[in-house]
DNA sequence: ACTTTTGCTAACCATTTGGTTAAACTATTT
DNA sequence: AAATAGTTTAACCAAATGGTTAGCAAAAGT
């Protein structure tokens, strides 16, 4: 029975993940989630009480999956260029497997800026201080061209994440079909870090 | 009386713009739009028939504002580096004035990929062929390092747009308050093109 | 065996929501 | 001034939606 329970609770969360990530909090319907999970709508409330709580379960899990992946690499002891390579490669690979995740998180944070504020204080929220220091140091040592750590960080995230969030728009503008666009995304596993390193490395 | 009519129709569109761009199609409420416009809800339907049509009016206007701005610069006759400078500077300045616009468009396109497909065929949809050719040429002439035109284009858009779309997240991660983050965005008017040009320019 | 707890569902409920209607009001035409 | 056409609103409606209830079914505890 524990078995069946876990099964249904997990089925609900999975269905909710699907629907919420695709349609957002306001676009999702409890009935649709129940249908996708193959169970009665009342069971959603049995396990998660309300739409809001079910949503938060989905969101927090999504954030818990995606956030530590940010922090882990950035706080490692790798040299700067290796770190950038590993980060972009790892992150792009990960998001290819979860293409709805960044858009979902970003959209919901835009709806609830206060909610975003709270997240900051959570344990698993990525801390980039070490990375910022490392950049400052690299600038000071003349390894890279002068750049503000925050600007470089924003650039790295933008180049990594935006091609997923803005996929329909970019697909349209580049006039690529789905397959070709996926190829382009895949190439970025190495292209992005090359681009960034070219931009900052100090020629001497 | 023409005056008052135009006033109300415009008031509605403005209110709708505000609400839709902030909350999205599914999050917006007709009553809220009516309240913001200071008129009766029935009047929304008098002028725009349905939520869907009102939404499309807002979306198409938004897209008509933002899209030609893309195409104009990219299809000009400027040298590549100047074009990149002018594009990023112009676009960032523009989006600072309309910070909700990119997120709105991107989110709604993600909800309706078919809708995105249709947009492609509209007159004002930005055409980047000339820009792509220009990049190819610059690579061939050895002015810039080898890079696929589409990859460079995606990089430019990502660096320009994402800091607005992902503002709450980036604000949190960089630990900047609103004012400081706005400063960061403003600096990007020149920082972004510097970064890109450093990344691609051919040292000899 | 039987009692209790836990998992699950059909039917129901209250509120919200997009949309309509009929009438009032205002301006324009004749 | 009377008729006409366009604008605006209060009141209303049907459907959708999140949520609840009461009872059944299946384990688990005794």
PDB file of C-alpha atoms in Angstrom, chain A:
ATOM      1  CA  UNK A   1       0.000   0.000   0.000  1.00  0.00           C
ATOM      2  CA  UNK A   2       2.897   2.300   0.717  1.00  0.00           C
ATOM      3  CA  UNK A   3       3.813   1.370  -2.782  1.00  0.00           C
ATOM      4  CA  UNK A   4       0.577   2.450  -4.357  1.00  0.00           C
ATOM      5  CA  UNK A   5       0.505   5.615  -2.276  1.00  0.00           C
ATOM      6  CA  UNK A   6       3.948   6.704  -3.279  1.00  0.00           C
ATOM      7  CA  UNK A   7       3.015   5.885  -6.794  1.00  0.00           C
ATOM      8  CA  UNK A   8       0.014   8.163  -6.814  1.00  0.00           C
ATOM      9  CA  UNK A   9       1.661  10.969  -4.931  1.00  0.00           C
ATOM     10  CA  UNK A  10       4.554  10.828  -7.349  1.00  0.00           C
ATOM     11  CA  UNK A  11       2.236  10.533 -10.331  1.00  0.00           C
ATOM     12  CA  UNK A  12       0.494  13.704  -9.204  1.00  0.00           C
ATOM     13  CA  UNK A  13       3.732  15.586  -8.761  1.00  0.00           C
ATOM     14  CA  UNK A  14       4.936  14.462 -12.147  1.00  0.00           C
ATOM     15  CA  UNK A  15       1.724  15.429 -13.868  1.00  0.00           C
ATOM     16  CA  UNK A  16       1.758  18.762 -12.044  1.00  0.00           C
ATOM     17  CA  UNK A  17       5.356  19.325 -13.116  1.00  0.00           C
ATOM     18  CA  UNK A  18       4.368  18.772 -16.718  1.00  0.00           C
ATOM     19  CA  UNK A  19       1.348  21.015 -16.715  1.00  0.00           C
ATOM     20  CA  UNK A  20       2.740  23.793 -14.548  1.00  0.00           C
ATOM     21  CA  UNK A  21       6.009  23.996 -16.417  1.00  0.00           C
ATOM     22  CA  UNK A  22       4.203  24.133 -19.710  1.00  0.00           C
ATOM     23  CA  UNK A  23       1.315  26.449 -18.841  1.00  0.00           C
ATOM     24  CA  UNK A  24       2.469  28.280 -15.737  1.00  0.00           C
ATOM     25  CA  UNK A  25       0.618  28.673 -12.462  1.00  0.00           C
ATOM     26  CA  UNK A  26      -2.258  30.702 -13.879  1.00  0.00           C
ATOM     27  CA  UNK A  27      -2.611  28.670 -17.058  1.00  0.00           C
ATOM     28  CA  UNK A  28      -2.678  25.278 -15.364  1.00  0.00           C
ATOM     29  CA  UNK A  29      -5.973  23.596 -14.455  1.00  0.00           C
ATOM     30  CA  UNK A  30      -6.334  21.196 -11.557  1.00  0.00           C
ATOM     31  CA  UNK A  31      -8.597  18.990 -13.648  1.00  0.00           C
ATOM     32  CA  UNK A  32      -5.964  18.753 -16.361  1.00  0.00           C
ATOM     33  CA  UNK A  33      -3.339  17.720 -13.840  1.00  0.00           C
ATOM     34  CA  UNK A  34      -5.674  15.080 -12.429  1.00  0.00           C
ATOM     35  CA  UNK A  35      -6.406  13.757 -15.916  1.00  0.00           C
ATOM     36  CA  UNK A  36      -2.726  13.567 -16.768  1.00  0.00           C
ATOM     37  CA  UNK A  37      -2.054  11.727 -13.511  1.00  0.00           C
ATOM     38  CA  UNK A  38      -4.966   9.416 -14.259  1.00  0.00           C
ATOM     39  CA  UNK A  39      -6.667  10.023 -10.918  1.00  0.00           C
ATOM     40  CA  UNK A  40      -9.554  11.896  -9.383  1.00  0.00           C
ATOM     41  CA  UNK A  41      -9.284  15.622  -8.870  1.00  0.00           C
ATOM     42  CA  UNK A  42     -10.100  15.273  -5.187  1.00  0.00           C
ATOM     43  CA  UNK A  43      -6.921  13.282  -4.739  1.00  0.00           C
ATOM     44  CA  UNK A  44      -4.863  16.288  -5.682  1.00  0.00           C
ATOM     45  CA  UNK A  45      -6.304  18.061  -2.686  1.00  0.00           C
ATOM     46  CA  UNK A  46      -5.935  14.999  -0.523  1.00  0.00           C
ATOM     47  CA  UNK A  47      -2.178  15.087  -1.054  1.00  0.00           C
ATOM     48  CA  UNK A  48      -1.467  18.747  -1.634  1.00  0.00           C
ATOM     49  CA  UNK A  49      -4.405  20.668  -0.129  1.00  0.00           C
ATOM     50  CA  UNK A  50      -4.519  23.479  -2.690  1.00  0.00           C
ATOM     51  CA  UNK A  51      -3.340  24.568  -6.106  1.00  0.00           C
ATOM     52  CA  UNK A  52      -0.962  27.021  -4.484  1.00  0.00           C
ATOM     53  CA  UNK A  53       0.719  24.319  -2.376  1.00  0.00           C
ATOM     54  CA  UNK A  54       0.935  21.897  -5.281  1.00  0.00           C
ATOM     55  CA  UNK A  55       2.471  24.650  -7.327  1.00  0.00           C
ATOM     56  CA  UNK A  56       4.994  25.427  -4.634  1.00  0.00           C
ATOM     57  CA  UNK A  57       5.933  21.772  -4.406  1.00  0.00           C
ATOM     58  CA  UNK A  58       6.626  21.763  -8.130  1.00  0.00           C
ATOM     59  CA  UNK A  59       8.446  25.054  -8.114  1.00  0.00           C
ATOM     60  CA  UNK A  60      10.628  24.253  -5.133  1.00  0.00           C
ATOM     61  CA  UNK A  61      11.578  20.910  -6.574  1.00  0.00           C
ATOM     62  CA  UNK A  62      12.420  22.541  -9.895  1.00  0.00           C
ATOM     63  CA  UNK A  63      14.516  25.126  -8.165  1.00  0.00           C
ATOM     64  CA  UNK A  64      16.214  22.559  -5.978  1.00  0.00           C
ATOM     65  CA  UNK A  65      17.207  20.651  -9.090  1.00  0.00           C
ATOM     66  CA  UNK A  66      18.512  23.574 -11.037  1.00  0.00           C
ATOM     67  CA  UNK A  67      20.056  25.793  -8.387  1.00  0.00           C
ATOM     68  CA  UNK A  68      22.745  23.599  -6.833  1.00  0.00           C
ATOM     69  CA  UNK A  69      23.967  22.820 -10.324  1.00  0.00           C
ATOM     70  CA  UNK A  70      24.798  26.488 -10.574  1.00  0.00           C
ATOM     71  CA  UNK A  71      26.543  26.772  -7.252  1.00  0.00           C
ATOM     72  CA  UNK A  72      28.523  23.557  -7.366  1.00  0.00           C
ATOM     73  CA  UNK A  73      30.656  24.405 -10.370  1.00  0.00           C
ATOM     74  CA  UNK A  74      31.004  28.080  -9.593  1.00  0.00           C
ATOM     75  CA  UNK A  75      32.325  27.348  -6.119  1.00  0.00           C
ATOM     76  CA  UNK A  76      34.721  24.647  -7.152  1.00  0.00           C
ATOM     77  CA  UNK A  77      38.498  25.122  -7.171  1.00  0.00           C
ATOM     78  CA  UNK A  78      38.956  24.963 -10.918  1.00  0.00           C
ATOM     79  CA  UNK A  79      40.943  27.607 -12.777  1.00  0.00           C
ATOM     80  CA  UNK A  80      38.695  30.283 -14.264  1.00  0.00           C
ATOM     81  CA  UNK A  81      38.670  29.131 -17.866  1.00  0.00           C
ATOM     82  CA  UNK A  82      38.101  25.491 -16.931  1.00  0.00           C
ATOM     83  CA  UNK A  83      35.308  26.547 -14.658  1.00  0.00           C
ATOM     84  CA  UNK A  84      33.603  28.494 -17.403  1.00  0.00           C
ATOM     85  CA  UNK A  85      33.966  25.574 -19.777  1.00  0.00           C
ATOM     86  CA  UNK A  86      32.604  23.085 -17.316  1.00  0.00           C
ATOM     87  CA  UNK A  87      29.768  25.312 -16.264  1.00  0.00           C
ATOM     88  CA  UNK A  88      28.437  26.141 -19.715  1.00  0.00           C
ATOM     89  CA  UNK A  89      28.869  22.607 -20.995  1.00  0.00           C
ATOM     90  CA  UNK A  90      27.225  21.070 -17.960  1.00  0.00           C
ATOM     91  CA  UNK A  91      24.393  23.516 -17.828  1.00  0.00           C
ATOM     92  CA  UNK A  92      23.520  23.403 -21.492  1.00  0.00           C
ATOM     93  CA  UNK A  93      23.532  19.612 -21.408  1.00  0.00           C
ATOM     94  CA  UNK A  94      21.263  19.662 -18.392  1.00  0.00           C
ATOM     95  CA  UNK A  95      18.791  22.130 -19.846  1.00  0.00           C
ATOM     96  CA  UNK A  96      18.586  20.205 -23.101  1.00  0.00           C
ATOM     97  CA  UNK A  97      17.068  17.459 -20.954  1.00  0.00           C
ATOM     98  CA  UNK A  98      14.733  19.892 -19.154  1.00  0.00           C
ATOM     99  CA  UNK A  99      13.959  22.570 -21.700  1.00  0.00           C
ATOM    100  CA  UNK A 100      10.875  24.000 -19.942  1.00  0.00           C
ATOM    101  CA  UNK A 101      12.602  24.520 -16.612  1.00  0.00           C
ATOM    102  CA  UNK A 102      14.319  27.896 -17.031  1.00  0.00           C
ATOM    103  CA  UNK A 103      11.353  29.562 -18.696  1.00  0.00           C
ATOM    104  CA  UNK A 104       9.054  28.271 -15.998  1.00  0.00           C
ATOM    105  CA  UNK A 105      11.184  29.503 -13.138  1.00  0.00           C
ATOM    106  CA  UNK A 106      11.851  32.849 -14.723  1.00  0.00           C
ATOM    107  CA  UNK A 107       8.246  33.498 -15.575  1.00  0.00           C
ATOM    108  CA  UNK A 108       7.002  32.635 -12.121  1.00  0.00           C
ATOM    109  CA  UNK A 109       9.680  34.732 -10.461  1.00  0.00           C
ATOM    110  CA  UNK A 110       8.600  37.632 -12.624  1.00  0.00           C
ATOM    111  CA  UNK A 111       5.033  37.219 -11.399  1.00  0.00           C
ATOM    112  CA  UNK A 112       6.100  37.136  -7.744  1.00  0.00           C
ATOM    113  CA  UNK A 113       9.165  39.252  -7.085  1.00  0.00           C
ATOM    114  CA  UNK A 114       8.614  38.918  -3.328  1.00  0.00           C
ATOM    115  CA  UNK A 115       8.769  35.162  -3.801  1.00  0.00           C
ATOM    116  CA  UNK A 116      12.109  35.651  -5.538  1.00  0.00           C
ATOM    117  CA  UNK A 117      13.347  37.588  -2.553  1.00  0.00           C
ATOM    118  CA  UNK A 118      12.532  34.700  -0.209  1.00  0.00           C
ATOM    119  CA  UNK A 119      14.358  32.194  -2.396  1.00  0.00           C
ATOM    120  CA  UNK A 120      17.566  34.107  -1.943  1.00  0.00           C
ATOM    121  CA  UNK A 121      17.674  33.098   1.691  1.00  0.00           C
ATOM    122  CA  UNK A 122      17.307  29.359   1.121  1.00  0.00           C
ATOM    123  CA  UNK A 123      20.189  27.005   1.755  1.00  0.00           C
ATOM    124  CA  UNK A 124      20.455  25.727  -1.757  1.00  0.00           C
ATOM    125  CA  UNK A 125      20.381  29.176  -3.327  1.00  0.00           C
ATOM    126  CA  UNK A 126      23.552  29.515  -5.387  1.00  0.00           C
ATOM    127  CA  UNK A 127      26.246  31.659  -3.866  1.00  0.00           C
ATOM    128  CA  UNK A 128      28.591  33.195  -6.375  1.00  0.00           C
ATOM    129  CA  UNK A 129      30.918  35.133  -4.099  1.00  0.00           C
ATOM    130  CA  UNK A 130      33.837  32.834  -4.657  1.00  0.00           C
ATOM    131  CA  UNK A 131      33.388  33.090  -8.396  1.00  0.00           C
ATOM    132  CA  UNK A 132      33.222  36.870  -8.208  1.00  0.00           C
ATOM    133  CA  UNK A 133      36.452  36.982  -6.212  1.00  0.00           C
ATOM    134  CA  UNK A 134      38.094  34.670  -8.709  1.00  0.00           C
ATOM    135  CA  UNK A 135      37.192  37.002 -11.556  1.00  0.00           C
ATOM    136  CA  UNK A 136      38.458  40.043  -9.695  1.00  0.00           C
ATOM    137  CA  UNK A 137      41.704  38.224  -9.037  1.00  0.00           C
ATOM    138  CA  UNK A 138      42.075  37.206 -12.666  1.00  0.00           C
ATOM    139  CA  UNK A 139      41.590  40.804 -13.727  1.00  0.00           C
ATOM    140  CA  UNK A 140      44.132  42.008 -11.207  1.00  0.00           C
ATOM    141  CA  UNK A 141      46.660  39.435 -12.373  1.00  0.00           C
ATOM    142  CA  UNK A 142      46.170  40.471 -15.981  1.00  0.00           C
ATOM    143  CA  UNK A 143      44.917  37.047 -16.989  1.00  0.00           C
ATOM    144  CA  UNK A 144      41.728  38.518 -18.391  1.00  0.00           C
ATOM    145  CA  UNK A 145      40.678  41.904 -19.651  1.00  0.00           C
ATOM    146  CA  UNK A 146      39.095  44.240 -17.126  1.00  0.00           C
ATOM    147  CA  UNK A 147      35.444  43.361 -16.566  1.00  0.00           C
ATOM    148  CA  UNK A 148      33.087  43.620 -13.628  1.00  0.00           C
ATOM    149  CA  UNK A 149      32.439  40.213 -12.068  1.00  0.00           C
ATOM    150  CA  UNK A 150      28.711  40.791 -12.168  1.00  0.00           C
ATOM    151  CA  UNK A 151      28.751  41.710 -15.838  1.00  0.00           C
ATOM    152  CA  UNK A 152      30.728  38.624 -16.703  1.00  0.00           C
ATOM    153  CA  UNK A 153      28.429  36.479 -14.624  1.00  0.00           C
ATOM    154  CA  UNK A 154      25.348  37.925 -16.292  1.00  0.00           C
ATOM    155  CA  UNK A 155      26.932  37.303 -19.676  1.00  0.00           C
ATOM    156  CA  UNK A 156      27.636  33.680 -18.875  1.00  0.00           C
ATOM    157  CA  UNK A 157      24.108  33.009 -17.685  1.00  0.00           C
ATOM    158  CA  UNK A 158      22.568  34.895 -20.592  1.00  0.00           C
ATOM    159  CA  UNK A 159      24.511  32.983 -23.210  1.00  0.00           C
ATOM    160  CA  UNK A 160      23.734  29.712 -21.504  1.00  0.00           C
ATOM    161  CA  UNK A 161      20.070  30.067 -20.673  1.00  0.00           C
ATOM    162  CA  UNK A 162      18.460  32.464 -23.115  1.00  0.00           C
ATOM    163  CA  UNK A 163      18.581  30.252 -26.202  1.00  0.00           C
ATOM    164  CA  UNK A 164      16.180  27.939 -24.353  1.00  0.00           C
ATOM    165  CA  UNK A 165      13.892  30.567 -22.911  1.00  0.00           C
ATOM    166  CA  UNK A 166      13.636  32.434 -26.188  1.00  0.00           C
ATOM    167  CA  UNK A 167      13.568  29.364 -28.406  1.00  0.00           C
ATOM    168  CA  UNK A 168      10.386  30.074 -30.378  1.00  0.00           C
ATOM    169  CA  UNK A 169      11.498  33.619 -31.147  1.00  0.00           C
ATOM    170  CA  UNK A 170      15.047  32.671 -32.073  1.00  0.00           C
ATOM    171  CA  UNK A 171      13.848  29.710 -34.076  1.00  0.00           C
ATOM    172  CA  UNK A 172      11.677  32.076 -36.054  1.00  0.00           C
ATOM    173  CA  UNK A 173      14.327  34.704 -36.604  1.00  0.00           C
ATOM    174  CA  UNK A 174      17.079  32.310 -37.613  1.00  0.00           C
ATOM    175  CA  UNK A 175      14.547  30.461 -39.747  1.00  0.00           C
ATOM    176  CA  UNK A 176      15.672  27.079 -38.434  1.00  0.00           C
ATOM    177  CA  UNK A 177      13.403  24.075 -38.043  1.00  0.00           C
ATOM    178  CA  UNK A 178      13.259  22.188 -34.774  1.00  0.00           C
ATOM    179  CA  UNK A 179      15.984  19.734 -35.641  1.00  0.00           C
ATOM    180  CA  UNK A 180      18.374  22.403 -36.873  1.00  0.00           C
ATOM    181  CA  UNK A 181      17.726  24.547 -33.844  1.00  0.00           C
ATOM    182  CA  UNK A 182      18.422  21.618 -31.547  1.00  0.00           C
ATOM    183  CA  UNK A 183      21.723  21.127 -33.343  1.00  0.00           C
ATOM    184  CA  UNK A 184      22.532  24.750 -32.763  1.00  0.00           C
ATOM    185  CA  UNK A 185      21.773  24.349 -29.066  1.00  0.00           C
ATOM    186  CA  UNK A 186      23.908  21.261 -28.866  1.00  0.00           C
ATOM    187  CA  UNK A 187      26.868  22.988 -30.513  1.00  0.00           C
ATOM    188  CA  UNK A 188      26.661  25.624 -27.844  1.00  0.00           C
ATOM    189  CA  UNK A 189      28.004  23.163 -25.295  1.00  0.00           C
ATOM    190  CA  UNK A 190      31.437  24.161 -26.538  1.00  0.00           C
ATOM    191  CA  UNK A 191      30.706  27.300 -28.579  1.00  0.00           C
ATOM    192  CA  UNK A 192      29.588  29.347 -25.599  1.00  0.00           C
ATOM    193  CA  UNK A 193      32.700  28.871 -23.526  1.00  0.00           C
ATOM    194  CA  UNK A 194      34.921  29.522 -26.548  1.00  0.00           C
ATOM    195  CA  UNK A 195      33.077  32.749 -27.149  1.00  0.00           C
ATOM    196  CA  UNK A 196      33.338  33.880 -23.549  1.00  0.00           C
ATOM    197  CA  UNK A 197      36.998  33.012 -23.203  1.00  0.00           C
ATOM    198  CA  UNK A 198      37.841  34.786 -26.434  1.00  0.00           C
ATOM    199  CA  UNK A 199      36.042  37.828 -25.114  1.00  0.00           C
ATOM    200  CA  UNK A 200      37.967  38.062 -21.869  1.00  0.00           C
ATOM    201  CA  UNK A 201      41.368  36.449 -22.318  1.00  0.00           C
ATOM    202  CA  UNK A 202      44.226  38.879 -22.252  1.00  0.00           C
ATOM    203  CA  UNK A 203      46.402  38.855 -25.342  1.00  0.00           C
ATOM    204  CA  UNK A 204      49.922  39.802 -24.528  1.00  0.00           C
TER     205      UNK A 204
END
